[in-house]
Short mmCIF file of C-alpha atoms in Angstrom, two decimals:
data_model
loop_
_atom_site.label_atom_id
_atom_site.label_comp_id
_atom_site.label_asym_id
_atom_site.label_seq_id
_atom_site.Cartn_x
_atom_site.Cartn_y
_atom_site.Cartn_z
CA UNK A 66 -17.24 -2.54 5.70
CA UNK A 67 -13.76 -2.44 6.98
CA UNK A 68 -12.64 0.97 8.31
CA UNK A 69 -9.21 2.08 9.21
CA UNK A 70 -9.46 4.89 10.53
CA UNK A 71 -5.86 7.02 11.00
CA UNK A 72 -6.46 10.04 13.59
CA UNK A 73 -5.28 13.03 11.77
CA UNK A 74 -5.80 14.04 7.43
CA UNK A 75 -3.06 16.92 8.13
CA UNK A 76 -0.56 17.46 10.92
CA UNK A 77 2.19 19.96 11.30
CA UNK A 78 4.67 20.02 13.47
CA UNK A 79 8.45 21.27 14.52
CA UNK A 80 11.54 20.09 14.40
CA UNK A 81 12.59 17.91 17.09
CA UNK A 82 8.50 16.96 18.31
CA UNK A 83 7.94 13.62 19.09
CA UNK A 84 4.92 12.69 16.91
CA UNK A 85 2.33 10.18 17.36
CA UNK A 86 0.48 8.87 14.17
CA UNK A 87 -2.40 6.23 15.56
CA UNK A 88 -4.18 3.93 13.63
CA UNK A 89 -7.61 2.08 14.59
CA UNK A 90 -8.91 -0.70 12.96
CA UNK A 91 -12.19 -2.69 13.76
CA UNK A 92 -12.02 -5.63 12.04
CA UNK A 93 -10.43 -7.65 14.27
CA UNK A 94 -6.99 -8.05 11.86
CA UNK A 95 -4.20 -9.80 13.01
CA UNK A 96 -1.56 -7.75 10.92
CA UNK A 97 -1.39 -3.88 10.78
CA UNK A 98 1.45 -2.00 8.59
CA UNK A 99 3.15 1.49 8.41
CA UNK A 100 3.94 3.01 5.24
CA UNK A 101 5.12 6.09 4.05
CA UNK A 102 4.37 7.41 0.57
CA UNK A 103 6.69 9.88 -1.31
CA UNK A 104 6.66 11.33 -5.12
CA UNK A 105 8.92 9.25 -6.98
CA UNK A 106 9.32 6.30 -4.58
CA UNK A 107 6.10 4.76 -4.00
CA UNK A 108 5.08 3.20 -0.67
CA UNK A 109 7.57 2.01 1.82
CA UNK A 110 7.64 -0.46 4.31
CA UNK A 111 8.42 1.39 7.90
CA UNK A 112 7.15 -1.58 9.68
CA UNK A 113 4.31 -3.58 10.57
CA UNK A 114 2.95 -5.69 13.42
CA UNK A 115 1.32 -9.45 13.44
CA UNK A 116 0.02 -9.95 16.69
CA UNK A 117 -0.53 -7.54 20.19
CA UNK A 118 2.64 -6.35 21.47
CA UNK A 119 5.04 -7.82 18.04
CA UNK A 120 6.49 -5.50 15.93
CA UNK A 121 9.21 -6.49 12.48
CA UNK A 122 11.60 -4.04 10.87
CA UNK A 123 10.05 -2.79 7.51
CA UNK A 124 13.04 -1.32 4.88
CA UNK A 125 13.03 2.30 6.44
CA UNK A 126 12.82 2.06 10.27
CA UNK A 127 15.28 4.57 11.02
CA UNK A 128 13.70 7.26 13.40
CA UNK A 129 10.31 5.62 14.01
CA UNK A 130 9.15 2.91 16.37
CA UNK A 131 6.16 1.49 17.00
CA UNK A 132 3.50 0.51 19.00
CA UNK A 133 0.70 -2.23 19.50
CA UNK A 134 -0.41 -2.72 22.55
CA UNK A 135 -4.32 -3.50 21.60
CA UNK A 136 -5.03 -5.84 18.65
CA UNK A 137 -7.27 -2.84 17.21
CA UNK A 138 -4.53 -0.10 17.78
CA UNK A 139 -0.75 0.65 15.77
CA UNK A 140 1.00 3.51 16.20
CA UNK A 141 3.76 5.09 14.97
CA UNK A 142 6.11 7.17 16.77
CA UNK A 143 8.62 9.57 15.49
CA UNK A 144 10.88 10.16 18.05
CA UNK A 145 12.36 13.33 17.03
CA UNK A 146 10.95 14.65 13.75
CA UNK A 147 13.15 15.64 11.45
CA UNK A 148 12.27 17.89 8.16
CA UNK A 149 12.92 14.79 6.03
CA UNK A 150 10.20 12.54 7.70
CA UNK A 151 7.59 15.15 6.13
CA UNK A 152 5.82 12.79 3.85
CA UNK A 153 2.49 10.94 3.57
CA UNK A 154 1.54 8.66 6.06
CA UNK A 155 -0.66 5.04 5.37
CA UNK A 156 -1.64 2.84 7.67
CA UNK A 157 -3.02 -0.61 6.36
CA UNK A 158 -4.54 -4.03 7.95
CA UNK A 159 -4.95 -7.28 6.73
CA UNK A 160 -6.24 -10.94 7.70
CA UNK A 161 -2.95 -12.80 7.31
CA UNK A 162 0.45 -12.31 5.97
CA UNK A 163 -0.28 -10.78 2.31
CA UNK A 164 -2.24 -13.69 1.11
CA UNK A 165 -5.17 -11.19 1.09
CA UNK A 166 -6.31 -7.79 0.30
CA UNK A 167 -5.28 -4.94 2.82
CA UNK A 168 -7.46 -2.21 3.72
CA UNK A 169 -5.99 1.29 3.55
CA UNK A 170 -7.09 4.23 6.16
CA UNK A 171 -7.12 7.37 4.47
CA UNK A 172 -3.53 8.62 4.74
CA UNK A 173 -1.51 11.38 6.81
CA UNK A 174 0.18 14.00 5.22
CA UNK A 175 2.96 15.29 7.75
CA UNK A 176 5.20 18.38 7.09
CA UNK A 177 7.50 19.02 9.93
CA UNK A 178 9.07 22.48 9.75
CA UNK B 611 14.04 -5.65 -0.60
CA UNK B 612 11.99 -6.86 -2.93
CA UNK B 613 9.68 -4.51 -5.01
CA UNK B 614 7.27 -4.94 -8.03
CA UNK B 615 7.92 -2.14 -10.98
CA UNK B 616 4.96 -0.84 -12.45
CA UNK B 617 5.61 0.50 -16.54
CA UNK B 618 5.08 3.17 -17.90
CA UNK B 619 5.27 5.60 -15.19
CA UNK B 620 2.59 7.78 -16.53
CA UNK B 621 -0.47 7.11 -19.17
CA UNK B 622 -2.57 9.56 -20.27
CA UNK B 623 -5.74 8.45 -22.90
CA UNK B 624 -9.25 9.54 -23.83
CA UNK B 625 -12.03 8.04 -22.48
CA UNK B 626 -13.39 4.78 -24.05
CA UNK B 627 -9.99 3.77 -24.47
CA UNK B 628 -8.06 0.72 -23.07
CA UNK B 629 -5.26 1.27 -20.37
CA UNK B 630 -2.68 -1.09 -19.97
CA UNK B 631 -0.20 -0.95 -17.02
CA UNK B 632 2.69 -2.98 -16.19
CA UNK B 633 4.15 -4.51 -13.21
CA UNK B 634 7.68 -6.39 -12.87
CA UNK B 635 9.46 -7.99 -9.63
CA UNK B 636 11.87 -9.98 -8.46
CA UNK B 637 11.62 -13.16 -6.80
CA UNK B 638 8.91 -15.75 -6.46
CA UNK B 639 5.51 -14.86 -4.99
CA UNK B 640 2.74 -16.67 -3.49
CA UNK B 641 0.13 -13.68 -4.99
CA UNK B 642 0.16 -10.34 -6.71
CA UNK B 643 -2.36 -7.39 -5.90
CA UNK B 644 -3.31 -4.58 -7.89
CA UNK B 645 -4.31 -1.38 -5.88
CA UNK B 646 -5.35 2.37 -6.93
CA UNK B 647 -5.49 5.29 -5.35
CA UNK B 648 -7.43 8.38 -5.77
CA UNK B 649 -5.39 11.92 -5.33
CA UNK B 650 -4.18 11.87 -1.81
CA UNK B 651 -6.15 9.54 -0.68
CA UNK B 652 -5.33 5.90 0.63
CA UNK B 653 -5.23 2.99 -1.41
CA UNK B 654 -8.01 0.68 -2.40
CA UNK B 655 -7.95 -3.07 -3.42
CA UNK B 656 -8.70 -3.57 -6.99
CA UNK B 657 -7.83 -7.57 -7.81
CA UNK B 658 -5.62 -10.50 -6.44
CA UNK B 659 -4.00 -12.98 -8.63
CA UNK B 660 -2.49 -15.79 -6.87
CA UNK B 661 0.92 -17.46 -8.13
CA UNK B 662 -1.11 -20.78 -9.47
CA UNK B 663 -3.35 -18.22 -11.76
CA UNK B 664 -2.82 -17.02 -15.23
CA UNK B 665 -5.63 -14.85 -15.62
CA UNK B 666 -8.29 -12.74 -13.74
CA UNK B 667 -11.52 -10.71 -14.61
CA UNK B 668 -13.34 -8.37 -12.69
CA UNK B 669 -15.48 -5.81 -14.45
CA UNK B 670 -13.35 -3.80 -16.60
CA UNK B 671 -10.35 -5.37 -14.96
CA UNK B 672 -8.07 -7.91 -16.65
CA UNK B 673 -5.24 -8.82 -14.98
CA UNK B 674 -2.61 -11.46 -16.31
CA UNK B 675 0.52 -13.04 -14.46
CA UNK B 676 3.35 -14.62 -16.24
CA UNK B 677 5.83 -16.06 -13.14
CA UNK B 678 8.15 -17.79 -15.50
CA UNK B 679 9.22 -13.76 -16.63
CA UNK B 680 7.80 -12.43 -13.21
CA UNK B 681 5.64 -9.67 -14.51
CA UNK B 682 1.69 -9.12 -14.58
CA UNK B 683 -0.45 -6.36 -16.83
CA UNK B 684 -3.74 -5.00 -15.38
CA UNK B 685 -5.92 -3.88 -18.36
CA UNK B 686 -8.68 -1.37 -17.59
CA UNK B 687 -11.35 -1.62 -20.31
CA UNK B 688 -13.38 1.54 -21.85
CA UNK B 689 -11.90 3.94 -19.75
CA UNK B 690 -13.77 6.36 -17.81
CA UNK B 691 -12.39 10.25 -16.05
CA UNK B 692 -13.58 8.54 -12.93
CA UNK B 693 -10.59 5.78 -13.76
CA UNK B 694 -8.02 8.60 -13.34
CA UNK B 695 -5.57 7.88 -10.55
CA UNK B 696 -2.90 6.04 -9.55
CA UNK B 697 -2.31 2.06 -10.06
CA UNK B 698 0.04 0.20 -7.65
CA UNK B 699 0.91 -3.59 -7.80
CA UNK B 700 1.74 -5.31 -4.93
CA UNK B 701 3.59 -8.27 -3.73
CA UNK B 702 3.66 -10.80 -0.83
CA UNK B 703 7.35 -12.18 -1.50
CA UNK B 704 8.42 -15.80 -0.70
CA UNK B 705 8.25 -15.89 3.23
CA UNK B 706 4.32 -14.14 2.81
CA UNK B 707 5.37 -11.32 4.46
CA UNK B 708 3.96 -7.56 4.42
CA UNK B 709 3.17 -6.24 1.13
CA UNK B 710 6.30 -4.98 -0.84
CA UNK B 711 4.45 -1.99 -3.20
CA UNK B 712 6.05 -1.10 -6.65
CA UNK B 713 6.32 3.23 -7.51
CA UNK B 714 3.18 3.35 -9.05
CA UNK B 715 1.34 4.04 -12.76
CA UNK B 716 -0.44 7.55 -13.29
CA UNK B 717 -3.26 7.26 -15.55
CA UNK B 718 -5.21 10.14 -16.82
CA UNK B 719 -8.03 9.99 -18.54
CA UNK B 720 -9.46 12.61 -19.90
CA UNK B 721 -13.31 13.48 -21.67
#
């Protein structure tokens, strides 16, 4: 089975932290996404990656960034968390460029305070 | 950007009934995915439907895609508690680019 495997369920942190969400995969997927998940909004797009070292804008890339420097391996970095980055976090990978099903790790709720 | 609009935004029914859900978007797509998700959980893959298709089965799934009005239902057949969650449709857009994901359908179903 395909496993995505994001490192933390819960995380809490301050004001200001630079935060590190990581996200394995082991299927060997060219494409890996960010997404963050809030009541009343759905999933957005923060931004995803199709190849080792590439990284595209999503819609809401304001105060993250990104990195994928194995093929296995995307993180996102908040730079300086702010209370309204507290949301949940979803990392997904995929074969190709949406023509197929993605595979969802199991989320990260964040609350910065 | 573009983003698929599921309808209504909550359904609640007893079990054995039918559940039909909703999804709208906006431009032209190469395929549309259905996806659900558990409380606080991530999401799972439920069904693709790809531009060229009309109609899908798969179990108690039905899924239908209309691209000349650029909407698609997902039935859920003799509805189970277990089928209580969240329903998301999904979109590739024209270039086949990440997944754009609509707000979402609640569904309750209670015993």
């Amino acid at each position: 089975d395909v496993k995505v495997t994001q490192s933390s369920r819960y995380l809490v942190k301050r004001t200001g932290e630079k935060v590190f969400l990581e996200c394995v995969q082991d299927m060997d997927h060219e494409n890996m996404f960010w997404y963050r998940q809030d009541p009343g909004l759905g999933l957005r797009l923060i931004y995803f990656s199709y190849d080792v070292k590439m990284k595209e804008k999503g819609d809401i890339p304001e105060g993250y960034s990104v990195s994928r420097e194995k093929k296995e391996r995307f993180s996102l970095i908040l730079e300086s968390a702010s209370t309204n980055q507290t949301s949940m976090y979803l990392c997904a990978s995929s074969m190709d460029r949406g023509w197929n099903e993605a595979f969802f790790g199991q989320g990260t709720r964040l609350t910065v305070v | 950007s573009q983003q698929g609009e599921e309808d209504p935004q909550a359904l609640s029914i007893q079990e054995g009934e039918n559940a039909t859900m909703n999804c709208s978007y906006k431009t032209s797509i190469n395929n549309l995915q259905w996806y659900r998700q558990n409380s606080g959980r991530g999401l799972v893959h439920l069904i693709l439907i790809r531009s060229n298709e009309r109609e899908k089965h798969s179990g108690r799934l039905r899924v239908t895609l209309d691209t000349s009005k650029k909407s698609s239902s997902l039935l859920i057949t003799a509805s189970r508690a277990a089928d209580t969650a969240s329903y998301f449709c999904a979109t590739d857009g024209q270039a086949g680019t990440a997944l754009i994901f609509g707000k979402g359908t609640t569904l309750s179903v209670s015993s």
